[in-house]
PDB file of C-alpha atoms in Angstrom:
ATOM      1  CA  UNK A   1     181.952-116.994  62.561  1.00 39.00           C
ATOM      2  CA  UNK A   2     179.953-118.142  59.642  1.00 49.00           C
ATOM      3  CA  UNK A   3     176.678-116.510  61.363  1.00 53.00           C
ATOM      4  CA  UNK A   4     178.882-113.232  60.536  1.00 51.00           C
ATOM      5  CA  UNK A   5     179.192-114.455  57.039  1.00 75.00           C
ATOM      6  CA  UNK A   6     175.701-115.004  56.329  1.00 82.00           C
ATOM      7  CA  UNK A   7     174.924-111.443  57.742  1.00 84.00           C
ATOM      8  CA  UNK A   8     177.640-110.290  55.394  1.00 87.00           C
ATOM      9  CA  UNK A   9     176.002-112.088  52.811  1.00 87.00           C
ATOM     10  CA  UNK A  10     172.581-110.757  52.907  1.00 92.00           C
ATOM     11  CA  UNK A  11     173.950-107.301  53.006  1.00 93.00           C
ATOM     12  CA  UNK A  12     175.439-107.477  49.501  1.00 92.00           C
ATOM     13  CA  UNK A  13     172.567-109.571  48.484  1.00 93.00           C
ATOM     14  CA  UNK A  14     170.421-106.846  49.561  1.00 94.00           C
ATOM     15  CA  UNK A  15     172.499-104.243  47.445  1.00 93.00           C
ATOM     16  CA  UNK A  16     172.462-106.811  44.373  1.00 89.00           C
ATOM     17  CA  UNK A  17     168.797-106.719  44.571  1.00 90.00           C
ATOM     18  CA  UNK A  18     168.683-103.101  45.392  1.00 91.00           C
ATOM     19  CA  UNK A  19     166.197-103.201  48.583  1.00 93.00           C
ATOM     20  CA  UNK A  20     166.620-101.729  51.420  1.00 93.00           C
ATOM     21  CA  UNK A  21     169.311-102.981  54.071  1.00 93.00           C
ATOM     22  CA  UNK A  22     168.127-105.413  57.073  1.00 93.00           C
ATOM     23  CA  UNK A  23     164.552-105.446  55.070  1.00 93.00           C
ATOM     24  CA  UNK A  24     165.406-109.283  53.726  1.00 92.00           C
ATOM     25  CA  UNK A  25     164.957-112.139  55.972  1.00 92.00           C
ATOM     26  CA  UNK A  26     165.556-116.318  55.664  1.00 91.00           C
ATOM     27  CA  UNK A  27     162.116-117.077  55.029  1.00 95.00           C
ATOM     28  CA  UNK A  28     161.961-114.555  51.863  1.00 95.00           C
ATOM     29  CA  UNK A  29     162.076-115.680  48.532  1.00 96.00           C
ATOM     30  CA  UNK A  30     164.587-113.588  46.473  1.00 94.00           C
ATOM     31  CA  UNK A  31     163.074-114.694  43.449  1.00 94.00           C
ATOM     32  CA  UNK A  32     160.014-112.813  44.404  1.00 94.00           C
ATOM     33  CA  UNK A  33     161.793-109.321  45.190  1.00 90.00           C
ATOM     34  CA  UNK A  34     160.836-106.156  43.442  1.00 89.00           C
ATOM     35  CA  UNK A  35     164.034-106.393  41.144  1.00 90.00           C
ATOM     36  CA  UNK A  36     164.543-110.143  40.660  1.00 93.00           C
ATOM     37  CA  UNK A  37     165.437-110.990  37.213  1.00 94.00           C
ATOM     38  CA  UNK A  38     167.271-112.434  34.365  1.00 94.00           C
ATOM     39  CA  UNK A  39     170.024-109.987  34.838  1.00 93.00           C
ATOM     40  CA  UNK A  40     169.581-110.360  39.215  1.00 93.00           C
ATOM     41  CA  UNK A  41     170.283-113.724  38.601  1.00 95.00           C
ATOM     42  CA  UNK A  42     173.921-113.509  37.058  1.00 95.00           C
ATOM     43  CA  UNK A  43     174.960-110.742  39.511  1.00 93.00           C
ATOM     44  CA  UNK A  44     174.013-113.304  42.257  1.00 94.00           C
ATOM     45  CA  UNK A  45     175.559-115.979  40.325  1.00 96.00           C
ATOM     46  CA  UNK A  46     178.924-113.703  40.062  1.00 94.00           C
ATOM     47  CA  UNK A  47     178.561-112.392  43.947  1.00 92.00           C
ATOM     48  CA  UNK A  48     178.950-116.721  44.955  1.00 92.00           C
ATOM     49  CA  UNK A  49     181.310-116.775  42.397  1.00 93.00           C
ATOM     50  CA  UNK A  50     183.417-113.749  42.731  1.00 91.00           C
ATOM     51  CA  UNK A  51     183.167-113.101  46.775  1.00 87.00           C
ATOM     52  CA  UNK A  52     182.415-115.843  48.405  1.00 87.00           C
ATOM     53  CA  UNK A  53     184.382-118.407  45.806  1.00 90.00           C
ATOM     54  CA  UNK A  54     181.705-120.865  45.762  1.00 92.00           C
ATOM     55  CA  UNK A  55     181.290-122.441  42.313  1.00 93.00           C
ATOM     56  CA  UNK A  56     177.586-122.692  41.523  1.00 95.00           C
ATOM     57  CA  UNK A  57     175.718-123.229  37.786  1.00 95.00           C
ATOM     58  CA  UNK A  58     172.186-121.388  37.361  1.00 95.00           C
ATOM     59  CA  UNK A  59     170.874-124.806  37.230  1.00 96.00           C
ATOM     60  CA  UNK A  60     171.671-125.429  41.283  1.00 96.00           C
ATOM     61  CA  UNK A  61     170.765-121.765  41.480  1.00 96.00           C
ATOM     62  CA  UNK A  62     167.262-122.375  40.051  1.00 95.00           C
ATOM     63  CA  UNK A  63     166.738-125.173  42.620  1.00 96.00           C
ATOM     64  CA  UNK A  64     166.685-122.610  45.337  1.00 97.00           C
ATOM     65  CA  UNK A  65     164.097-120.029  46.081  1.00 96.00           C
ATOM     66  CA  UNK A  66     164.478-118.740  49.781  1.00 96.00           C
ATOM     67  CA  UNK A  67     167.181-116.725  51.221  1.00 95.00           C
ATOM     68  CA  UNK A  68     167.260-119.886  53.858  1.00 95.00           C
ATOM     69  CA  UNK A  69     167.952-122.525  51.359  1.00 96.00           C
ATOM     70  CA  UNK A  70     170.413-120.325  49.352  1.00 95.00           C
ATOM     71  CA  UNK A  71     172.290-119.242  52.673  1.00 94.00           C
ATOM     72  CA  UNK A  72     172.356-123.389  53.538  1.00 94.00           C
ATOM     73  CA  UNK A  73     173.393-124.527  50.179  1.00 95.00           C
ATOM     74  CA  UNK A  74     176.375-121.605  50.361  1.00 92.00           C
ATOM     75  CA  UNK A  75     176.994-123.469  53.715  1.00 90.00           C
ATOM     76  CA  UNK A  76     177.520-126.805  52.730  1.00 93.00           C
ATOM     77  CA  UNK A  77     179.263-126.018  49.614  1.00 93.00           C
ATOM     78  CA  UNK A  78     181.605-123.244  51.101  1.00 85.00           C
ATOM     79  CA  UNK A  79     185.298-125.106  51.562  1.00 72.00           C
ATOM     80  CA  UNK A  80     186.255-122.153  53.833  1.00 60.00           C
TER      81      UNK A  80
END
């Protein structure tokens, strides 16, 4: 189910960002996490990329700020 994919999600997310597991929730904004930047950026670029096969440029990234909004725009752009 792709309520198991999001949970997935935010687990590696977490990791990327190196906080603690089950301590991120929709209405956070990841851009405001202890560890957020440049560098976060491209390994959350490469985990759409890589693992979930989503093509996305840091220019849509950049539009997005909350784990919501990034979990909806991996939603509507996922062709899974």
């Amino acid at each position: 189910s792709n309520n198991m994919n999001s949970q997935v999600f935010l687990a590696m997310l977490e990791k990327e960002l190196g906080l603690i597991p089950g301590s991120i929730k929709a209405e956070d904004n990841f851009r405001n996490t202890k560890y957020w930047d440049s560098l976060a950026e491209i390994a959350l670029l490469s985990l759409i990329e890589d693992t979930l096969e989503i093509k996305i440029t840091p220019t849509q990234l950049k539009q997005l700020s909350t784990v919501q909004e990034l979990l909806n725009w991996i939603d509507s752009n996922s062709t899974r």
